[in-house]
Coordinates of C-alpha atoms in Angstrom, one line a residue:
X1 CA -139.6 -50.8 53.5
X2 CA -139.1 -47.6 56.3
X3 CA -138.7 -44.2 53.7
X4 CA -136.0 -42.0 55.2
X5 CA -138.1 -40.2 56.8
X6 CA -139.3 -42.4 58.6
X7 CA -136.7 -42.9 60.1
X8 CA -136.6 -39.7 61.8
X9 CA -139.9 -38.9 62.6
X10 CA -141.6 -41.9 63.5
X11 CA -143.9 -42.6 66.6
X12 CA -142.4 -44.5 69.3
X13 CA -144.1 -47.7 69.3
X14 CA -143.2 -49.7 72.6
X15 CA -144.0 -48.9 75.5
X16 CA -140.9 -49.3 77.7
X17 CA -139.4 -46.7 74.7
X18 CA -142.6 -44.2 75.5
X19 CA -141.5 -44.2 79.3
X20 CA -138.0 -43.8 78.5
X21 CA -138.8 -40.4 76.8
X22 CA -141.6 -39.1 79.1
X23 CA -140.7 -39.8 82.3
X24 CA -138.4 -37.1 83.7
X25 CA -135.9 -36.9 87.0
X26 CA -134.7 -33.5 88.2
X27 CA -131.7 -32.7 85.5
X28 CA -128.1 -32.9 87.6
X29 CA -127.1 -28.8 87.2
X30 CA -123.3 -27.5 87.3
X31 CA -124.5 -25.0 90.6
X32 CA -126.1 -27.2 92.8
X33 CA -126.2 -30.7 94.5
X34 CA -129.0 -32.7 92.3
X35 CA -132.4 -32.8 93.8
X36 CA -132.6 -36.9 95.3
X37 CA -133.0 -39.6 93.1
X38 CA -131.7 -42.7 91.6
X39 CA -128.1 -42.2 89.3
X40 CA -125.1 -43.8 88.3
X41 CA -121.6 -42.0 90.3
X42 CA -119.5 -42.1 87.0
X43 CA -116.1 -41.0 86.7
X44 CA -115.2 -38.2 84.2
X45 CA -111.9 -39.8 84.1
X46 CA -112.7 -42.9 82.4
X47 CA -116.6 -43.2 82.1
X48 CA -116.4 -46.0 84.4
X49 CA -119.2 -46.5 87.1
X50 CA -118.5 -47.3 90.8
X51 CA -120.3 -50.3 91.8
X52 CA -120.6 -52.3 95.1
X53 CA -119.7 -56.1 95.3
X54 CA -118.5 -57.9 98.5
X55 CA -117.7 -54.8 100.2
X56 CA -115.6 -53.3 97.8
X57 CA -116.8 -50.1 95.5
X58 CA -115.0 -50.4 92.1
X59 CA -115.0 -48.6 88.7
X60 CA -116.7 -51.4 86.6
X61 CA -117.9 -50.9 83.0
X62 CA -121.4 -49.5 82.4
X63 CA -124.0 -52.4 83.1
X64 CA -127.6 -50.4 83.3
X65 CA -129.6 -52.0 86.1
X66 CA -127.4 -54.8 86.4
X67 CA -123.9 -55.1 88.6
X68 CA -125.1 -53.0 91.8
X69 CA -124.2 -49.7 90.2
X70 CA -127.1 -47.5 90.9
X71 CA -127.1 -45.6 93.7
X72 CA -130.1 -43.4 95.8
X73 CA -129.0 -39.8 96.6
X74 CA -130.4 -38.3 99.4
X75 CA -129.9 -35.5 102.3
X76 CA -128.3 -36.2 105.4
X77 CA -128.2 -32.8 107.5
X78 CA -125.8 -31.1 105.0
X79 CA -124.4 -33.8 104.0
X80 CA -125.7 -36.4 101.0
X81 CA -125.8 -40.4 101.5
X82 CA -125.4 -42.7 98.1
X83 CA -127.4 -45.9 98.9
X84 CA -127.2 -49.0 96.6
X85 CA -130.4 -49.3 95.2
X86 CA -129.7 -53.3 95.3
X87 CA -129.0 -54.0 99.0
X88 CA -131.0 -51.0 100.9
X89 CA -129.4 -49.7 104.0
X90 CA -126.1 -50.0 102.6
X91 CA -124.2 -46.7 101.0
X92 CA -121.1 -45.7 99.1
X93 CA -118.7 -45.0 102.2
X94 CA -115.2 -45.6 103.3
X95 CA -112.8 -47.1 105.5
X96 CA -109.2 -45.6 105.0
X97 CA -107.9 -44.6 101.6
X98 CA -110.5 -47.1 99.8
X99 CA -114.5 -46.6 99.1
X100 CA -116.2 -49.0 100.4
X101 CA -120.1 -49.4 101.4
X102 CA -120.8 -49.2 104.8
X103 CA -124.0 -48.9 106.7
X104 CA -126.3 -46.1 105.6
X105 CA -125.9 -44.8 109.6
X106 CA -122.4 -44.9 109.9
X107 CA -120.5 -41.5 109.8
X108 CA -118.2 -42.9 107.0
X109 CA -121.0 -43.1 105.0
X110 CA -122.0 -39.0 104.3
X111 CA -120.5 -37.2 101.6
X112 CA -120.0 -33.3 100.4
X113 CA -121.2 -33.2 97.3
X114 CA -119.5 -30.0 95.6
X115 CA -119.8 -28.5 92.3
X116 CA -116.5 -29.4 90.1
X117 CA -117.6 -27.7 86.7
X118 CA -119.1 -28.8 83.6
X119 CA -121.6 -30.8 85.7
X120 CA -119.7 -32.6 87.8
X121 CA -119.0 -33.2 91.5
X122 CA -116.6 -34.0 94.2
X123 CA -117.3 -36.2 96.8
X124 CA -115.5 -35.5 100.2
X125 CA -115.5 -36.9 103.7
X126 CA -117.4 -33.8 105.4
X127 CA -114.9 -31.4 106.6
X128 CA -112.0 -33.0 104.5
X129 CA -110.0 -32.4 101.8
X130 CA -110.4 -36.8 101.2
X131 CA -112.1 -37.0 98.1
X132 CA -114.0 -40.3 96.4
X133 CA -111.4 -41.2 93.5
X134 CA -110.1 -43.4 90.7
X135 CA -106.4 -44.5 91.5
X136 CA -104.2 -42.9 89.3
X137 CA -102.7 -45.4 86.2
X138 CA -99.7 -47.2 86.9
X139 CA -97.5 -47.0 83.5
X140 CA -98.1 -49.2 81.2
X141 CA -102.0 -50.5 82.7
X142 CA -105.4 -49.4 83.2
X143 CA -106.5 -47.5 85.8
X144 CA -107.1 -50.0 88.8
X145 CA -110.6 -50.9 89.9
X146 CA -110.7 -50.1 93.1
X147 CA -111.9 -46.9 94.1
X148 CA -110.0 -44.5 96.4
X149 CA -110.2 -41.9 98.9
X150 CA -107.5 -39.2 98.6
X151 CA -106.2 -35.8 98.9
X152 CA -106.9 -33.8 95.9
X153 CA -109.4 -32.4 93.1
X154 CA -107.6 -33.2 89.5
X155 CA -109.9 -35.1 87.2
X156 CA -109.4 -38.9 88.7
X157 CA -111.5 -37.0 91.4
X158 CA -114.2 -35.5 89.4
X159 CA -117.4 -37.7 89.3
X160 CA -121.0 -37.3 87.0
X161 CA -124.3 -38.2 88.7
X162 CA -126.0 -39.5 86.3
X163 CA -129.7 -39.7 86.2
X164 CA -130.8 -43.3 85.5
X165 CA -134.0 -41.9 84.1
X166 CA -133.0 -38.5 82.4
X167 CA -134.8 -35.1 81.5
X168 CA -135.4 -35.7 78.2
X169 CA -136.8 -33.1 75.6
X170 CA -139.1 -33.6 72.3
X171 CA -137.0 -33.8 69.2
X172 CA -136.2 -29.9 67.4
X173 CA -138.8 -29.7 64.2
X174 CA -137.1 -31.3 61.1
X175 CA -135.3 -27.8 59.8
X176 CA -133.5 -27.3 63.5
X177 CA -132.6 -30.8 64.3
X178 CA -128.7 -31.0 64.4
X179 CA -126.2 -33.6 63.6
X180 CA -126.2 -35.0 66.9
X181 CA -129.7 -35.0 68.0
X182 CA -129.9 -37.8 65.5
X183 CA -129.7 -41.2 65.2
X184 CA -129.1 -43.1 61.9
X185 CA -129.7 -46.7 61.3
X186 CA -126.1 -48.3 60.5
X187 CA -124.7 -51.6 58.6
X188 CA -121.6 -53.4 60.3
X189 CA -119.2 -54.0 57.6
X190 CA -121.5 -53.3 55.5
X191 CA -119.5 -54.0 52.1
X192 CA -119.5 -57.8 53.3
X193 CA -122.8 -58.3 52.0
X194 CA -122.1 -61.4 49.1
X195 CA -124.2 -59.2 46.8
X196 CA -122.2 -56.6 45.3
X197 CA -118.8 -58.5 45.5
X198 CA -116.1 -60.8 47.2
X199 CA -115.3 -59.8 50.2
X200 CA -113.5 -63.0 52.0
X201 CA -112.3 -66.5 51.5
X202 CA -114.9 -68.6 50.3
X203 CA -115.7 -70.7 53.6
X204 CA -116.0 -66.8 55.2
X205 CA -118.6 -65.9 52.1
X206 CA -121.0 -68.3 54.0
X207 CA -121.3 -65.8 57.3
X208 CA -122.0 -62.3 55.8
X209 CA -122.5 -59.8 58.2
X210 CA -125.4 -58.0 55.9
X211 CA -127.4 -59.7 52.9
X212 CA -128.2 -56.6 51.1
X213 CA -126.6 -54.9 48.6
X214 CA -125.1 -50.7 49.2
X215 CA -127.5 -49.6 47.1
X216 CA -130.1 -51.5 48.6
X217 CA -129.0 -50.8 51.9
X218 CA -129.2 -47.2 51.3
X219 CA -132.5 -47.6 49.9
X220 CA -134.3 -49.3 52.9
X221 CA -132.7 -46.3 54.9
X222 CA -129.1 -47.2 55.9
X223 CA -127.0 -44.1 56.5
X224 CA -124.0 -45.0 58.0
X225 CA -121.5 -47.7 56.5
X226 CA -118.7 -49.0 58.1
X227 CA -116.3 -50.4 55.6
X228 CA -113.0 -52.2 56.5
X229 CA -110.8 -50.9 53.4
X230 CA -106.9 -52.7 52.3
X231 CA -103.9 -51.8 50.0
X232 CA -104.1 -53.6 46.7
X233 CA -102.0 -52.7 43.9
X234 CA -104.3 -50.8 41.9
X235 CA -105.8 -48.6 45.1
X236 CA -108.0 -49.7 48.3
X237 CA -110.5 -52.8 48.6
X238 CA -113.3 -53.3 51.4
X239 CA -112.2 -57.2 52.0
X240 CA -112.4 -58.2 56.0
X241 CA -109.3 -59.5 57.5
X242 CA -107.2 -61.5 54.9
X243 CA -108.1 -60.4 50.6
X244 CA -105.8 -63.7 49.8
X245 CA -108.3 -65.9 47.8
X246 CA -111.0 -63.1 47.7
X247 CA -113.0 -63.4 44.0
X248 CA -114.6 -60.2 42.9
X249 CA -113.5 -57.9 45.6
X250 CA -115.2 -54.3 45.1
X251 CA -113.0 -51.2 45.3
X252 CA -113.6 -48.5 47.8
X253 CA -114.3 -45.7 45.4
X254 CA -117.4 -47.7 43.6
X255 CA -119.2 -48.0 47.2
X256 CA -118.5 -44.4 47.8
X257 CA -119.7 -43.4 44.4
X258 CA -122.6 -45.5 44.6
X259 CA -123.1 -43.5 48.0
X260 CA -122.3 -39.8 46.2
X261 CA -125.0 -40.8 43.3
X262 CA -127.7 -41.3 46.1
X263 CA -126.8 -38.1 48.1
X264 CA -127.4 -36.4 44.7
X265 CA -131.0 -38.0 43.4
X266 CA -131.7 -36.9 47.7
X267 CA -130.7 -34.0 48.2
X268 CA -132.3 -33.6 51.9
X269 CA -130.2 -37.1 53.0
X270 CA -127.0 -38.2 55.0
X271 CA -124.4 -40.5 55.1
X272 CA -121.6 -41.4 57.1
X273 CA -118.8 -43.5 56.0
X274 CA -116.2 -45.3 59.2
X275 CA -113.6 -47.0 57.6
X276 CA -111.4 -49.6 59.3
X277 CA -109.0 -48.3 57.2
X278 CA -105.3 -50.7 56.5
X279 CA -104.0 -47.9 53.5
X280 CA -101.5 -45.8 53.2
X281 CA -102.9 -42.2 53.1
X282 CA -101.7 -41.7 49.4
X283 CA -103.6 -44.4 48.1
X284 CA -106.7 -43.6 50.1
X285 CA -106.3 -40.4 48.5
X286 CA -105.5 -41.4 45.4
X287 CA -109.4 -43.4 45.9
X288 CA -111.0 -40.9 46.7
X289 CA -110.3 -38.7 43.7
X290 CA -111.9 -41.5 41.1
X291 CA -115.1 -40.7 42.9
X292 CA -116.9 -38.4 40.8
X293 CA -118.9 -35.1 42.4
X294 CA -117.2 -36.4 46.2
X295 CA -116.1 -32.9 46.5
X296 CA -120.0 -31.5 46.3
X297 CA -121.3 -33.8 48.7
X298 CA -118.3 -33.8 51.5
X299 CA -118.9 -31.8 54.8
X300 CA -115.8 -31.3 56.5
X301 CA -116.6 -30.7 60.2
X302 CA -112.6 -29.2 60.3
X303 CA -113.1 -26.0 58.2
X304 CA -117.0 -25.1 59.0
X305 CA -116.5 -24.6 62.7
X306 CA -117.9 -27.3 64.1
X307 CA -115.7 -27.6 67.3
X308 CA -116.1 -23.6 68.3
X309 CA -119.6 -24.0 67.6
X310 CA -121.3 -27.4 67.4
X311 CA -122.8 -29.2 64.7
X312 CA -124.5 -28.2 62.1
X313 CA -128.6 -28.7 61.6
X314 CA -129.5 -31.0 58.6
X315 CA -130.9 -28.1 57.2
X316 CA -127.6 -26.0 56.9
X317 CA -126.3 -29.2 55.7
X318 CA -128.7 -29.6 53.2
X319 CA -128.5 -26.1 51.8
X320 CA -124.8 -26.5 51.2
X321 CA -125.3 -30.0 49.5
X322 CA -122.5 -31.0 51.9
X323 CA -124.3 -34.5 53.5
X324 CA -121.4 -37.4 52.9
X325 CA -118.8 -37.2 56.4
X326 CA -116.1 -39.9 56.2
X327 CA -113.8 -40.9 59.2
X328 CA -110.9 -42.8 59.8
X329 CA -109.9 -44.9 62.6
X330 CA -106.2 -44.4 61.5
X331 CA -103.3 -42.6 64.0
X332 CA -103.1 -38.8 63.0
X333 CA -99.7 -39.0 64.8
X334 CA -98.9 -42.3 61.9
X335 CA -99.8 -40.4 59.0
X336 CA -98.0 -37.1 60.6
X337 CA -94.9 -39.3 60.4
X338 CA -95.5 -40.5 56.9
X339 CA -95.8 -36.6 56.0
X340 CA -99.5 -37.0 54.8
X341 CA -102.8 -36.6 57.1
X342 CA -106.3 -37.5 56.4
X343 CA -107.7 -34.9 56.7
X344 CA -106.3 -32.8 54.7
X345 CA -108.0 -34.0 52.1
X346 CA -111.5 -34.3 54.2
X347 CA -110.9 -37.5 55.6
X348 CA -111.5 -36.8 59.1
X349 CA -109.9 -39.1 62.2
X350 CA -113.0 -40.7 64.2
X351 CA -110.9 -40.4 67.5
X352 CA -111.3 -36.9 67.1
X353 CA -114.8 -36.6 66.2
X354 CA -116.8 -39.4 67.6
X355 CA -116.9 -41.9 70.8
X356 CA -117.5 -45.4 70.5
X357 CA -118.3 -48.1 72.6
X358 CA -116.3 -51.9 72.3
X359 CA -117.1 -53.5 69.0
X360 CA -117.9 -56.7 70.8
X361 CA -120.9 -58.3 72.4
X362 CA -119.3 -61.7 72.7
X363 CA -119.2 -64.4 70.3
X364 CA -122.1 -65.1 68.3
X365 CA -123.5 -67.6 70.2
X366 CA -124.2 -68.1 74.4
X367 CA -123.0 -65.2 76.9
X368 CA -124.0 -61.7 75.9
X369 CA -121.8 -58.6 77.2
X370 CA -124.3 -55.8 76.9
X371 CA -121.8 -53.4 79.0
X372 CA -121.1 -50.1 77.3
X373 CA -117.9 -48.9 77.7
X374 CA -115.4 -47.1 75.3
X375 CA -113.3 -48.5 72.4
X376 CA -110.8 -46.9 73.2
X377 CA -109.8 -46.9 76.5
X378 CA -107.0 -49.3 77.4
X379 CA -103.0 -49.2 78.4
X380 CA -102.3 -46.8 76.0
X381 CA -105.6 -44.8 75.1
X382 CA -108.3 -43.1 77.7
X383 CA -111.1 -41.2 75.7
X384 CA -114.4 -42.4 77.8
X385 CA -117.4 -42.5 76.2
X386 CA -118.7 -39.4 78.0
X387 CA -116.2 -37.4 76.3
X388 CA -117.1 -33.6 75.8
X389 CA -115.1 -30.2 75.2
X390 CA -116.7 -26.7 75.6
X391 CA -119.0 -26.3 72.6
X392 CA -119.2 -29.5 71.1
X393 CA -120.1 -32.9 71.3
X394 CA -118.4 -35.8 69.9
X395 CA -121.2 -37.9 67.6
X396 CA -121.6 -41.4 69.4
X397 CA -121.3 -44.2 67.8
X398 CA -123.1 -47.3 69.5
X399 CA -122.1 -51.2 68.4
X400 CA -124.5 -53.6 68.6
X401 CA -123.2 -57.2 67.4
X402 CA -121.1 -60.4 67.8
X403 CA -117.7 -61.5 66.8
X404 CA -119.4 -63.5 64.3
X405 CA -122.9 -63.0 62.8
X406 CA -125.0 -65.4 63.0
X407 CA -128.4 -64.9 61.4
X408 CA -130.6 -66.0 64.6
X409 CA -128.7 -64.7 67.1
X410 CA -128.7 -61.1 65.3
X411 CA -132.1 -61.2 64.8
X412 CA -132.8 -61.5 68.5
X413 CA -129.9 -59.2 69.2
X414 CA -131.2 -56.6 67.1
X415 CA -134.8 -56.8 68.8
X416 CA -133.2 -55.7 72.2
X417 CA -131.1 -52.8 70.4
X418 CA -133.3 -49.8 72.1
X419 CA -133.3 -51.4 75.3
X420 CA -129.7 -51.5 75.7
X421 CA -129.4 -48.1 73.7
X422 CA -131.9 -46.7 76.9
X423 CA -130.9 -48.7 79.5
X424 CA -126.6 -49.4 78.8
X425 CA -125.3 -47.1 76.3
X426 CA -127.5 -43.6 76.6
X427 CA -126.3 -43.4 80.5
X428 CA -122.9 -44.6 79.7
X429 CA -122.0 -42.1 77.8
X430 CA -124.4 -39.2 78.6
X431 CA -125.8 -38.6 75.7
X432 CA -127.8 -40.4 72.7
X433 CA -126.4 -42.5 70.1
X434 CA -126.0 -41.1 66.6
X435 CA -125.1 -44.0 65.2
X436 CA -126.8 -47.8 65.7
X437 CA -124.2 -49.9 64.2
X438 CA -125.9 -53.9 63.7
X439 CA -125.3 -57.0 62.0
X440 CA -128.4 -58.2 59.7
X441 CA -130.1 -54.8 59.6
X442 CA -132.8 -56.8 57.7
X443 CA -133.8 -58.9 61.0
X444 CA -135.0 -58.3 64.3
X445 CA -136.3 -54.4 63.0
X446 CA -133.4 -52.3 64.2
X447 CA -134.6 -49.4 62.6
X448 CA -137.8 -49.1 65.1
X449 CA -135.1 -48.6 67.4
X450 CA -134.0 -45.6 65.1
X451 CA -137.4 -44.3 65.0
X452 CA -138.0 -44.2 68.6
X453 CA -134.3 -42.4 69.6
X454 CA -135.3 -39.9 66.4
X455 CA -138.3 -38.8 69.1
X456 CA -136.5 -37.1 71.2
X457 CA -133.2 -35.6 72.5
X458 CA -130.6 -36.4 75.4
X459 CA -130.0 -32.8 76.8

């Protein structure tokens, strides 16, 4: 059994992990063109990467190594050339109002790289006002893959280079570590564990996505719990999908309690609680106030400042007893019309908080889709996983498992977690992952993954 703090100070034990953290690139800065090397040309529009295929330079989700989307940046006179690290000779160019690689030697293939702000660029055709973009969204749709070249400098023409082997910095000592230089080892619907309760029909009771009780969990060093919660007639219920024919289901307030009673016997811990949450906000409410000492142990990121001026370090944390943060994946604008938010009574909405990559890796057995791309970005939504505002940084939460979870397939999963955390996610969405979110935290060792992210930080 890992102790808690173990989990945030232990060595890094793989080698590919050691790399990862000591092998620096020059850092891309907001006043100058970044130094040559190998990055990703990600757009601070949607997070998307442009990537070469048959010609064509698109906006694809994050794929690491994979998908053509790395590109060498180097001087050409005073101009820059992107070449695809996967077919040499051939760079990120254009023909017209599309990007498009073209030979390396061809005039349509040198760029102005100019500083945009907050560490980003624009890339124009030298002596132009044509700038690399993303296509703006047609109603209703994504934005469209292709990429274009266009008049213009709003955000849809605003790109991050992105180191594919970032400066990265030892981790703070323990009493100056913040919130989000953290990572924490996290359960996957973690109330569907067989052991403390119902939590499905019975043929679903036979495919738990954890085998461990909370207070287990939270023993062998889980701190963050996603919980899918439902309206019953007597309050809120963690059952997943349908609670018809569910025997024994457990009622949100006893997991959280069971939660508060271990923040208070650990006074120097942390939880997070992400609720898939299907209640009204009275009766989630209503939950929350059978929970005994809740109000001791709840940080509320809305009244302490954290948006003006970052997140707190676990030591503030700790010497305010506030360690339990709870988020919502409900609408704010829902509740506004219902004439009761969240957070007003410290229940704080994730959209607002946090990024998160797509919950899926496929189905739980064959094809694996290790791209990293955001949740929430679709028709109606665009919040990319690279997501920052001036003074803070939205905690990341990172999803690692299947529609369904089977045991072996988890297992193995959950042995690749830090390589797709280092190699997928991290450059995805430009910073580290707070949050590891796995099926079966029990196999594969998921929290070595922890321990080797808890060695250093993501600047």
């Amino acid at each position: 059994m890992r102790t808690p703090h173990a989990l945030l100070a232990a060595t890094v034990t793989t080698t590919a992990l050691v790399a990862a953290v000591v092998t620096p690139t020059p850092a891309a800065g907001a006043d100058a063109v970044p130094a040559p090397g190998t990055f990703y040309v990600q757009s601070a529009a949607t997070g998307l990467n442009a990537a070469a295929g048959a010609g064509a330079v698109e906006q694809h989700r994050p794929r690491g190594n994979e998908d053509h989307q790395q590109w060498n940046l180097r001087a050409s006179g005073s101009s820059h050339l992107l070449e695809n690290t996967d077919t040499p000779g051939t760079c990120l160019g254009r023909a017209g109002d599309q990007a498009r690689t073209v030979p390396c030697a061809s005039a349509d293939a040198a760029w102005d790289i100019a500083p945009a702000g907050a560490d980003r660029y624009t890339l124009a055709a030298p002596g132009t006002d044509r700038r690399l973009a993303v296509a703006p969204r047609p109603s209703g749709a994504n934005h469209p893959a292709q990429l274009a070249v266009s008049a213009g400098s709003s955000d849809l023409a605003h790109w991050y280079l992105t180191p594919v082997s970032p400066v990265t910095r030892p981790m703070p000592p323990q009493d100056s570590r913040t919130l989000d230089q953290v990572t924490f080892l996290t359960s996957h619907n973690a109330y569907a564990n067989g052991v403390d309760g119902g939590f499905a029909p019975p043929f679903v009771n036979f495919f738990p996505n954890q085998t461990r009780g909370i207070e287990r969990q939270l023993a062998d060093g889980v701190r963050g719990f996603m919980l899918d919660i439902h309206q019953a007639p007597d309050g809120a219920i963690l059952c997943h999908n349908s609670c018809t024919l569910v025997s024994r289901p457990v009622a949100l307030w006893v997991d959280l309690q069971r939660m508060v009673d271990f923040l208070k016997a650990r006074p120097d811990q942390v939880v997070t609680v992400f609720l898939e949450d299907y209640v009204d906000p009275g009766v989630l409410r209503a939950e929350l106030a059978r929970v005994n000492g809740l109000s001791d142990v709840l940080h509320r990121p809305d009244r302490t400042g954290v948006r003006e001026k970052g997140w707190p370090t676990l030591a503030d944390m700790t010497a305010t007893g506030q360690r339990l943060l709870i988020f919502s994946d409900h609408s704010r604008s829902a509740d506004q019309s219902a004439g009761l938010t969240r957070d007003s009574f410290g229940v704080m909405y994730q959209r607002e908080w946090t990024v998160e990559n797509h919950w899926s890796m496929g189905s739980g057995v064959g094809a694996s889709d290790w791209s990293c791309h955001s949740r929430w970005y679709d028709a109606g939504t665009n919040i990319p996983l690279t997501r920052t505002e001036p003074g803070f940084r939205p905690l990341f939460v990172m999803n690692h498992f299947r529609d369904a979870p089977v045991a072996d397939t988890a297992g193995t999963d959950n042995s690749k977690l830090a390589d797709r955390a280092r190699r997928f996610c991290q450059p995805a969405a430009r910073k580290k992952p707070n949050f590891l979110a796995v099926d079966r935290y029990d196999l594969g060792n998921p929290a070595e993954a922890v321990d080797a992210l808890n060695t250093y930080t993501y600047p």
